[in-house]
PDB file of C-alpha atoms in Angstrom:
ATOM      1  CA  UNK A   1      74.139  79.894  94.894  1.00 60.00           C
ATOM      2  CA  UNK A   2      77.651  79.444  96.261  1.00 67.00           C
ATOM      3  CA  UNK A   3      78.869  80.804  99.552  1.00 93.00           C
ATOM      4  CA  UNK A   4      79.842  80.299 103.169  1.00 96.00           C
ATOM      5  CA  UNK A   5      77.253  79.808 105.870  1.00 97.00           C
ATOM      6  CA  UNK A   6      77.725  80.057 109.595  1.00 98.00           C
ATOM      7  CA  UNK A   7      75.274  79.100 112.313  1.00 96.00           C
ATOM      8  CA  UNK A   8      73.925  80.158 114.616  1.00 96.00           C
ATOM      9  CA  UNK A   9      74.010  83.918 114.179  1.00 96.00           C
ATOM     10  CA  UNK A  10      74.000  84.396 117.952  1.00 96.00           C
ATOM     11  CA  UNK A  11      75.146  81.838 120.566  1.00 94.00           C
ATOM     12  CA  UNK A  12      74.969  82.015 124.310  1.00 92.00           C
ATOM     13  CA  UNK A  13      77.378  80.053 126.485  1.00 89.00           C
ATOM     14  CA  UNK A  14      76.949  79.208 130.139  1.00 89.00           C
ATOM     15  CA  UNK A  15      79.870  78.878 132.515  1.00 84.00           C
ATOM     16  CA  UNK A  16      81.788  75.636 131.969  1.00 86.00           C
ATOM     17  CA  UNK A  17      79.935  74.751 128.782  1.00 92.00           C
ATOM     18  CA  UNK A  18      81.413  73.702 125.458  1.00 95.00           C
ATOM     19  CA  UNK A  19      79.729  75.157 122.407  1.00 95.00           C
ATOM     20  CA  UNK A  20      80.190  74.388 118.695  1.00 97.00           C
ATOM     21  CA  UNK A  21      79.998  76.922 115.846  1.00 97.00           C
ATOM     22  CA  UNK A  22      79.145  75.635 112.437  1.00 98.00           C
ATOM     23  CA  UNK A  23      80.796  76.645 109.150  1.00 98.00           C
ATOM     24  CA  UNK A  24      79.858  75.219 105.771  1.00 98.00           C
ATOM     25  CA  UNK A  25      81.020  76.204 102.274  1.00 97.00           C
ATOM     26  CA  UNK A  26      79.940  75.085  98.820  1.00 95.00           C
ATOM     27  CA  UNK A  27      82.669  76.939  96.942  1.00 93.00           C
ATOM     28  CA  UNK A  28      84.812  73.808  96.602  1.00 92.00           C
ATOM     29  CA  UNK A  29      87.631  75.602  98.452  1.00 92.00           C
ATOM     30  CA  UNK A  30      90.335  73.450  99.951  1.00 91.00           C
ATOM     31  CA  UNK A  31      91.386  75.800 102.750  1.00 92.00           C
ATOM     32  CA  UNK A  32      89.209  77.016 105.618  1.00 95.00           C
ATOM     33  CA  UNK A  33      89.931  79.327 108.538  1.00 96.00           C
ATOM     34  CA  UNK A  34      88.537  80.466 111.860  1.00 98.00           C
ATOM     35  CA  UNK A  35      89.094  83.993 113.182  1.00 97.00           C
ATOM     36  CA  UNK A  36      88.098  85.804 116.302  1.00 97.00           C
ATOM     37  CA  UNK A  37      87.349  89.568 116.326  1.00 96.00           C
ATOM     38  CA  UNK A  38      87.046  91.609 119.493  1.00 93.00           C
ATOM     39  CA  UNK A  39      85.511  95.126 119.497  1.00 85.00           C
ATOM     40  CA  UNK A  40      87.737  97.632 117.751  1.00 79.00           C
ATOM     41  CA  UNK A  41      90.275  94.972 116.874  1.00 82.00           C
ATOM     42  CA  UNK A  42      91.468  93.245 113.752  1.00 86.00           C
ATOM     43  CA  UNK A  43      91.025  89.563 113.077  1.00 94.00           C
ATOM     44  CA  UNK A  44      93.089  86.961 114.929  1.00 94.00           C
ATOM     45  CA  UNK A  45      93.582  83.471 113.516  1.00 94.00           C
ATOM     46  CA  UNK A  46      92.416  80.584 115.688  1.00 97.00           C
ATOM     47  CA  UNK A  47      92.801  77.506 113.475  1.00 97.00           C
ATOM     48  CA  UNK A  48      93.116  76.782 109.772  1.00 95.00           C
ATOM     49  CA  UNK A  49      92.909  73.733 107.569  1.00 94.00           C
ATOM     50  CA  UNK A  50      94.310  73.306 104.070  1.00 90.00           C
ATOM     51  CA  UNK A  51      93.017  69.804 103.421  1.00 91.00           C
ATOM     52  CA  UNK A  52      90.557  67.334 104.841  1.00 94.00           C
ATOM     53  CA  UNK A  53      91.664  65.586 108.101  1.00 95.00           C
ATOM     54  CA  UNK A  54      94.442  68.107 108.688  1.00 95.00           C
ATOM     55  CA  UNK A  55      94.491  71.434 110.518  1.00 96.00           C
ATOM     56  CA  UNK A  56      97.019  73.789 112.161  1.00 94.00           C
ATOM     57  CA  UNK A  57      96.910  76.089 115.166  1.00 95.00           C
ATOM     58  CA  UNK A  58      96.792  79.803 114.516  1.00 93.00           C
ATOM     59  CA  UNK A  59      97.873  82.553 116.852  1.00 91.00           C
ATOM     60  CA  UNK A  60      95.252  82.064 119.571  1.00 95.00           C
ATOM     61  CA  UNK A  61      94.300  78.345 119.518  1.00 97.00           C
ATOM     62  CA  UNK A  62      94.208  77.793 123.284  1.00 96.00           C
ATOM     63  CA  UNK A  63      90.721  76.930 124.494  1.00 96.00           C
ATOM     64  CA  UNK A  64      89.475  76.027 121.000  1.00 97.00           C
ATOM     65  CA  UNK A  65      89.261  72.836 118.970  1.00 98.00           C
ATOM     66  CA  UNK A  66      88.328  72.034 115.358  1.00 98.00           C
ATOM     67  CA  UNK A  67      87.754  69.102 113.029  1.00 97.00           C
ATOM     68  CA  UNK A  68      87.823  68.773 109.249  1.00 97.00           C
ATOM     69  CA  UNK A  69      86.104  65.523 108.319  1.00 97.00           C
ATOM     70  CA  UNK A  70      84.586  66.889 105.124  1.00 96.00           C
ATOM     71  CA  UNK A  71      85.839  69.425 102.647  1.00 96.00           C
ATOM     72  CA  UNK A  72      82.695  71.511 103.022  1.00 97.00           C
ATOM     73  CA  UNK A  73      82.656  71.708 106.811  1.00 98.00           C
ATOM     74  CA  UNK A  74      84.964  73.132 109.470  1.00 98.00           C
ATOM     75  CA  UNK A  75      83.248  73.337 112.883  1.00 98.00           C
ATOM     76  CA  UNK A  76      84.834  75.205 115.796  1.00 98.00           C
ATOM     77  CA  UNK A  77      84.306  74.177 119.429  1.00 97.00           C
ATOM     78  CA  UNK A  78      84.814  76.770 122.114  1.00 96.00           C
ATOM     79  CA  UNK A  79      85.732  74.788 125.200  1.00 95.00           C
ATOM     80  CA  UNK A  80      85.320  75.680 128.846  1.00 91.00           C
ATOM     81  CA  UNK A  81      89.089  76.318 128.899  1.00 90.00           C
ATOM     82  CA  UNK A  82      88.517  79.497 126.898  1.00 90.00           C
ATOM     83  CA  UNK A  83      87.976  81.970 129.742  1.00 88.00           C
ATOM     84  CA  UNK A  84      87.048  84.992 127.635  1.00 91.00           C
ATOM     85  CA  UNK A  85      85.002  83.663 124.716  1.00 93.00           C
ATOM     86  CA  UNK A  86      82.814  86.688 124.078  1.00 94.00           C
ATOM     87  CA  UNK A  87      83.636  87.785 120.544  1.00 96.00           C
ATOM     88  CA  UNK A  88      82.575  87.778 116.901  1.00 97.00           C
ATOM     89  CA  UNK A  89      83.702  84.550 115.217  1.00 98.00           C
ATOM     90  CA  UNK A  90      84.349  84.525 111.519  1.00 98.00           C
ATOM     91  CA  UNK A  91      84.877  81.539 109.219  1.00 98.00           C
ATOM     92  CA  UNK A  92      86.599  81.958 105.892  1.00 96.00           C
ATOM     93  CA  UNK A  93      87.625  79.803 102.950  1.00 95.00           C
ATOM     94  CA  UNK A  94      90.111  80.511 100.227  1.00 91.00           C
ATOM     95  CA  UNK A  95      90.922  79.820  96.600  1.00 79.00           C
ATOM     96  CA  UNK A  96      94.225  78.080  95.881  1.00 72.00           C
ATOM     97  CA  UNK A  97      96.835  80.356  94.450  1.00 69.00           C
ATOM     98  CA  UNK A  98     100.444  79.752  95.542  1.00 64.00           C
ATOM     99  CA  UNK A  99     100.727  82.838  97.675  1.00 63.00           C
ATOM    100  CA  UNK A 100      97.811  84.655  96.075  1.00 69.00           C
ATOM    101  CA  UNK A 101      95.025  82.939  97.943  1.00 78.00           C
ATOM    102  CA  UNK A 102      91.943  85.135  98.426  1.00 86.00           C
ATOM    103  CA  UNK A 103      89.856  84.576 101.519  1.00 91.00           C
ATOM    104  CA  UNK A 104      86.090  84.964 101.581  1.00 93.00           C
ATOM    105  CA  UNK A 105      84.170  85.269 104.805  1.00 96.00           C
ATOM    106  CA  UNK A 106      80.918  83.875 106.149  1.00 97.00           C
ATOM    107  CA  UNK A 107      78.421  86.129 107.955  1.00 97.00           C
ATOM    108  CA  UNK A 108      79.843  85.380 111.429  1.00 97.00           C
ATOM    109  CA  UNK A 109      78.595  84.093 114.780  1.00 97.00           C
ATOM    110  CA  UNK A 110      78.440  86.342 117.799  1.00 96.00           C
ATOM    111  CA  UNK A 111      79.167  84.441 120.998  1.00 95.00           C
ATOM    112  CA  UNK A 112      78.023  85.833 124.294  1.00 93.00           C
ATOM    113  CA  UNK A 113      78.563  84.486 127.809  1.00 88.00           C
ATOM    114  CA  UNK A 114      75.592  84.280 130.178  1.00 83.00           C
TER     115      UNK A 114
ATOM    116  CA  UNK B   1     106.760  89.232 114.626  1.00 69.00           C
ATOM    117  CA  UNK B   2     105.180  89.929 111.273  1.00 74.00           C
ATOM    118  CA  UNK B   3     102.854  92.884 111.553  1.00 87.00           C
ATOM    119  CA  UNK B   4     100.479  95.013 109.559  1.00 91.00           C
ATOM    120  CA  UNK B   5      99.805  98.480 110.923  1.00 92.00           C
ATOM    121  CA  UNK B   6      96.992 100.877 110.146  1.00 92.00           C
ATOM    122  CA  UNK B   7      95.960 104.209 111.546  1.00 83.00           C
ATOM    123  CA  UNK B   8      92.830 103.357 113.521  1.00 75.00           C
ATOM    124  CA  UNK B   9      91.218 106.686 112.748  1.00 81.00           C
ATOM    125  CA  UNK B  10      88.449 107.629 112.737  1.00 90.00           C
ATOM    126  CA  UNK B  11      89.012 109.255 109.374  1.00 95.00           C
ATOM    127  CA  UNK B  12      86.337 111.742 108.290  1.00 97.00           C
ATOM    128  CA  UNK B  13      86.029 112.739 104.646  1.00 96.00           C
ATOM    129  CA  UNK B  14      83.419 114.990 102.972  1.00 97.00           C
ATOM    130  CA  UNK B  15      81.094 113.351 100.464  1.00 98.00           C
ATOM    131  CA  UNK B  16      82.569 113.502  96.979  1.00 97.00           C
ATOM    132  CA  UNK B  17      86.178 113.866  98.150  1.00 98.00           C
ATOM    133  CA  UNK B  18      88.993 111.300  97.985  1.00 97.00           C
ATOM    134  CA  UNK B  19      89.493 109.059 100.982  1.00 97.00           C
ATOM    135  CA  UNK B  20      93.074 107.798 101.478  1.00 96.00           C
ATOM    136  CA  UNK B  21      93.702 104.792 103.704  1.00 97.00           C
ATOM    137  CA  UNK B  22      97.227 103.683 104.471  1.00 95.00           C
ATOM    138  CA  UNK B  23      98.875 100.534 105.735  1.00 95.00           C
ATOM    139  CA  UNK B  24     102.480  99.509 106.464  1.00 94.00           C
ATOM    140  CA  UNK B  25     103.886  96.051 106.870  1.00 91.00           C
ATOM    141  CA  UNK B  26     106.953  94.616 108.518  1.00 88.00           C
ATOM    142  CA  UNK B  27     108.089  91.773 106.251  1.00 80.00           C
ATOM    143  CA  UNK B  28     109.634  92.308 102.812  1.00 76.00           C
ATOM    144  CA  UNK B  29     108.660  88.688 102.017  1.00 76.00           C
ATOM    145  CA  UNK B  30     105.018  89.678 101.735  1.00 76.00           C
ATOM    146  CA  UNK B  31     103.574  88.711  98.369  1.00 79.00           C
ATOM    147  CA  UNK B  32      99.906  89.601  98.438  1.00 88.00           C
ATOM    148  CA  UNK B  33      97.921  92.431  99.970  1.00 93.00           C
ATOM    149  CA  UNK B  34      94.196  92.684 100.454  1.00 94.00           C
ATOM    150  CA  UNK B  35      91.724  95.396 101.444  1.00 96.00           C
ATOM    151  CA  UNK B  36      88.468  94.341 103.097  1.00 96.00           C
ATOM    152  CA  UNK B  37      85.553  96.548 103.980  1.00 97.00           C
ATOM    153  CA  UNK B  38      83.586  95.767 107.115  1.00 96.00           C
ATOM    154  CA  UNK B  39      80.276  97.409 108.016  1.00 96.00           C
ATOM    155  CA  UNK B  40      79.382  97.548 111.688  1.00 93.00           C
ATOM    156  CA  UNK B  41      78.202  94.132 112.902  1.00 92.00           C
ATOM    157  CA  UNK B  42      78.893  92.478 109.546  1.00 95.00           C
ATOM    158  CA  UNK B  43      81.652  90.261 108.160  1.00 96.00           C
ATOM    159  CA  UNK B  44      84.501  91.600 106.006  1.00 96.00           C
ATOM    160  CA  UNK B  45      84.006  91.731 102.265  1.00 96.00           C
ATOM    161  CA  UNK B  46      86.866  91.860  99.764  1.00 94.00           C
ATOM    162  CA  UNK B  47      87.374  95.204  98.052  1.00 95.00           C
ATOM    163  CA  UNK B  48      90.732  94.867  96.325  1.00 93.00           C
ATOM    164  CA  UNK B  49      93.836  92.714  96.143  1.00 92.00           C
ATOM    165  CA  UNK B  50      97.212  93.709  94.787  1.00 93.00           C
ATOM    166  CA  UNK B  51     100.343  91.663  94.172  1.00 89.00           C
ATOM    167  CA  UNK B  52     102.640  93.912  92.121  1.00 89.00           C
ATOM    168  CA  UNK B  53     104.219  97.294  92.691  1.00 91.00           C
ATOM    169  CA  UNK B  54     102.229 100.216  91.356  1.00 93.00           C
ATOM    170  CA  UNK B  55      98.529 101.036  91.091  1.00 95.00           C
ATOM    171  CA  UNK B  56      95.535  98.838  90.516  1.00 95.00           C
ATOM    172  CA  UNK B  57      92.199 100.447  89.765  1.00 96.00           C
ATOM    173  CA  UNK B  58      88.679  99.011  90.099  1.00 95.00           C
ATOM    174  CA  UNK B  59      85.867 101.520  89.671  1.00 96.00           C
ATOM    175  CA  UNK B  60      86.155 104.201  92.383  1.00 97.00           C
ATOM    176  CA  UNK B  61      88.858 102.207  94.210  1.00 97.00           C
ATOM    177  CA  UNK B  62      92.607 102.302  93.613  1.00 97.00           C
ATOM    178  CA  UNK B  63      95.087 100.177  95.515  1.00 97.00           C
ATOM    179  CA  UNK B  64      98.702 101.287  95.553  1.00 97.00           C
ATOM    180  CA  UNK B  65     101.664  99.067  96.509  1.00 94.00           C
ATOM    181  CA  UNK B  66     105.216 100.185  97.183  1.00 93.00           C
ATOM    182  CA  UNK B  67     107.281  97.174  98.238  1.00 90.00           C
ATOM    183  CA  UNK B  68     110.494  99.179  98.685  1.00 90.00           C
ATOM    184  CA  UNK B  69     108.820 101.378 101.283  1.00 91.00           C
ATOM    185  CA  UNK B  70     106.618  98.544 102.571  1.00 91.00           C
ATOM    186  CA  UNK B  71     103.325 100.325 102.349  1.00 93.00           C
ATOM    187  CA  UNK B  72     100.033  99.748 100.647  1.00 95.00           C
ATOM    188  CA  UNK B  73      97.231 102.240 100.349  1.00 96.00           C
ATOM    189  CA  UNK B  74      93.609 102.370  99.229  1.00 97.00           C
ATOM    190  CA  UNK B  75      92.107 105.433  97.563  1.00 97.00           C
ATOM    191  CA  UNK B  76      88.362 105.871  97.310  1.00 98.00           C
ATOM    192  CA  UNK B  77      87.342 108.530  94.774  1.00 98.00           C
ATOM    193  CA  UNK B  78      84.010 110.339  94.871  1.00 98.00           C
ATOM    194  CA  UNK B  79      83.357 109.105  98.397  1.00 98.00           C
ATOM    195  CA  UNK B  80      79.776 108.164  99.197  1.00 97.00           C
ATOM    196  CA  UNK B  81      78.016 107.804 102.563  1.00 96.00           C
ATOM    197  CA  UNK B  82      77.790 104.078 101.797  1.00 97.00           C
ATOM    198  CA  UNK B  83      81.607 103.945 101.956  1.00 98.00           C
ATOM    199  CA  UNK B  84      81.442 104.609 105.702  1.00 97.00           C
ATOM    200  CA  UNK B  85      82.864 101.438 107.249  1.00 97.00           C
ATOM    201  CA  UNK B  86      86.016  99.997 108.778  1.00 95.00           C
ATOM    202  CA  UNK B  87      88.663  99.081 106.201  1.00 97.00           C
ATOM    203  CA  UNK B  88      90.995  96.173 107.010  1.00 96.00           C
ATOM    204  CA  UNK B  89      94.375  95.814 105.402  1.00 95.00           C
ATOM    205  CA  UNK B  90      96.111  92.424 105.421  1.00 93.00           C
ATOM    206  CA  UNK B  91      98.993  90.505 103.948  1.00 91.00           C
ATOM    207  CA  UNK B  92      99.837  86.843 103.562  1.00 84.00           C
ATOM    208  CA  UNK B  93     103.560  87.351 104.268  1.00 75.00           C
ATOM    209  CA  UNK B  94     104.357  84.691 101.668  1.00 68.00           C
ATOM    210  CA  UNK B  95     102.330  81.874 103.280  1.00 71.00           C
ATOM    211  CA  UNK B  96      98.748  80.684 103.363  1.00 72.00           C
ATOM    212  CA  UNK B  97      97.757  82.715 106.413  1.00 82.00           C
ATOM    213  CA  UNK B  98      96.638  86.314 106.461  1.00 87.00           C
ATOM    214  CA  UNK B  99      97.818  88.840 109.035  1.00 89.00           C
ATOM    215  CA  UNK B 100      95.340  91.680 109.561  1.00 92.00           C
ATOM    216  CA  UNK B 101      95.791  95.218 110.699  1.00 93.00           C
ATOM    217  CA  UNK B 102      93.397  96.568 113.305  1.00 92.00           C
ATOM    218  CA  UNK B 103      91.434  98.516 110.692  1.00 94.00           C
ATOM    219  CA  UNK B 104      90.724 102.142 109.923  1.00 95.00           C
ATOM    220  CA  UNK B 105      87.266 103.513 110.609  1.00 95.00           C
ATOM    221  CA  UNK B 106      86.126 105.786 107.757  1.00 96.00           C
ATOM    222  CA  UNK B 107      83.208 108.161 107.997  1.00 97.00           C
ATOM    223  CA  UNK B 108      81.905 110.007 104.926  1.00 97.00           C
ATOM    224  CA  UNK B 109      80.236 113.248 105.894  1.00 96.00           C
ATOM    225  CA  UNK B 110      77.229 114.235 103.717  1.00 94.00           C
TER     226      UNK B 110
END
């Protein structure tokens, strides 16, 4: 049963704490993405990775970090430098397609600040 | 700045009628366009994609692309209450990243 999994579903962060969001896919997709969604807003790209051991900053990378050590996994760390982390975080992966890549999303992680 | 714009709505449509959702984009270099449906509190799910000018139909959904006018639309025929959701339009602007609009909230009135 192929798909994208994200954990946890809900995550609570204390002041000054780093937290890591998990994203795993078994679709054999090369590219993976992290987005942030705030209430009533569209999706904003945080980081993306097209191959293992390589990733690029998106539009709002400050205060976040990622790694891509395995094709299946693309964890996102929300660091203490991210001052407004409360949001819905979505991971996606895409098929290759030379400009026709289609992205599929995981179920999301909702991050809340205590 | 490459942008995708949508009317945020809310758009209310009677059950059984046609819902029309519109999207404009800023870059003529855009190659691919996607419509995602997002229920409240859930992640987006792909509804349609379109690459070529004209219409593309899939069941009750029709995507329309007009590259000369830089707009893409989604028509939902025979609207059902289960179609009530936020619809996100996005484009890849010719690269591997997607740029999303802010979404249009659609409500189907029984």
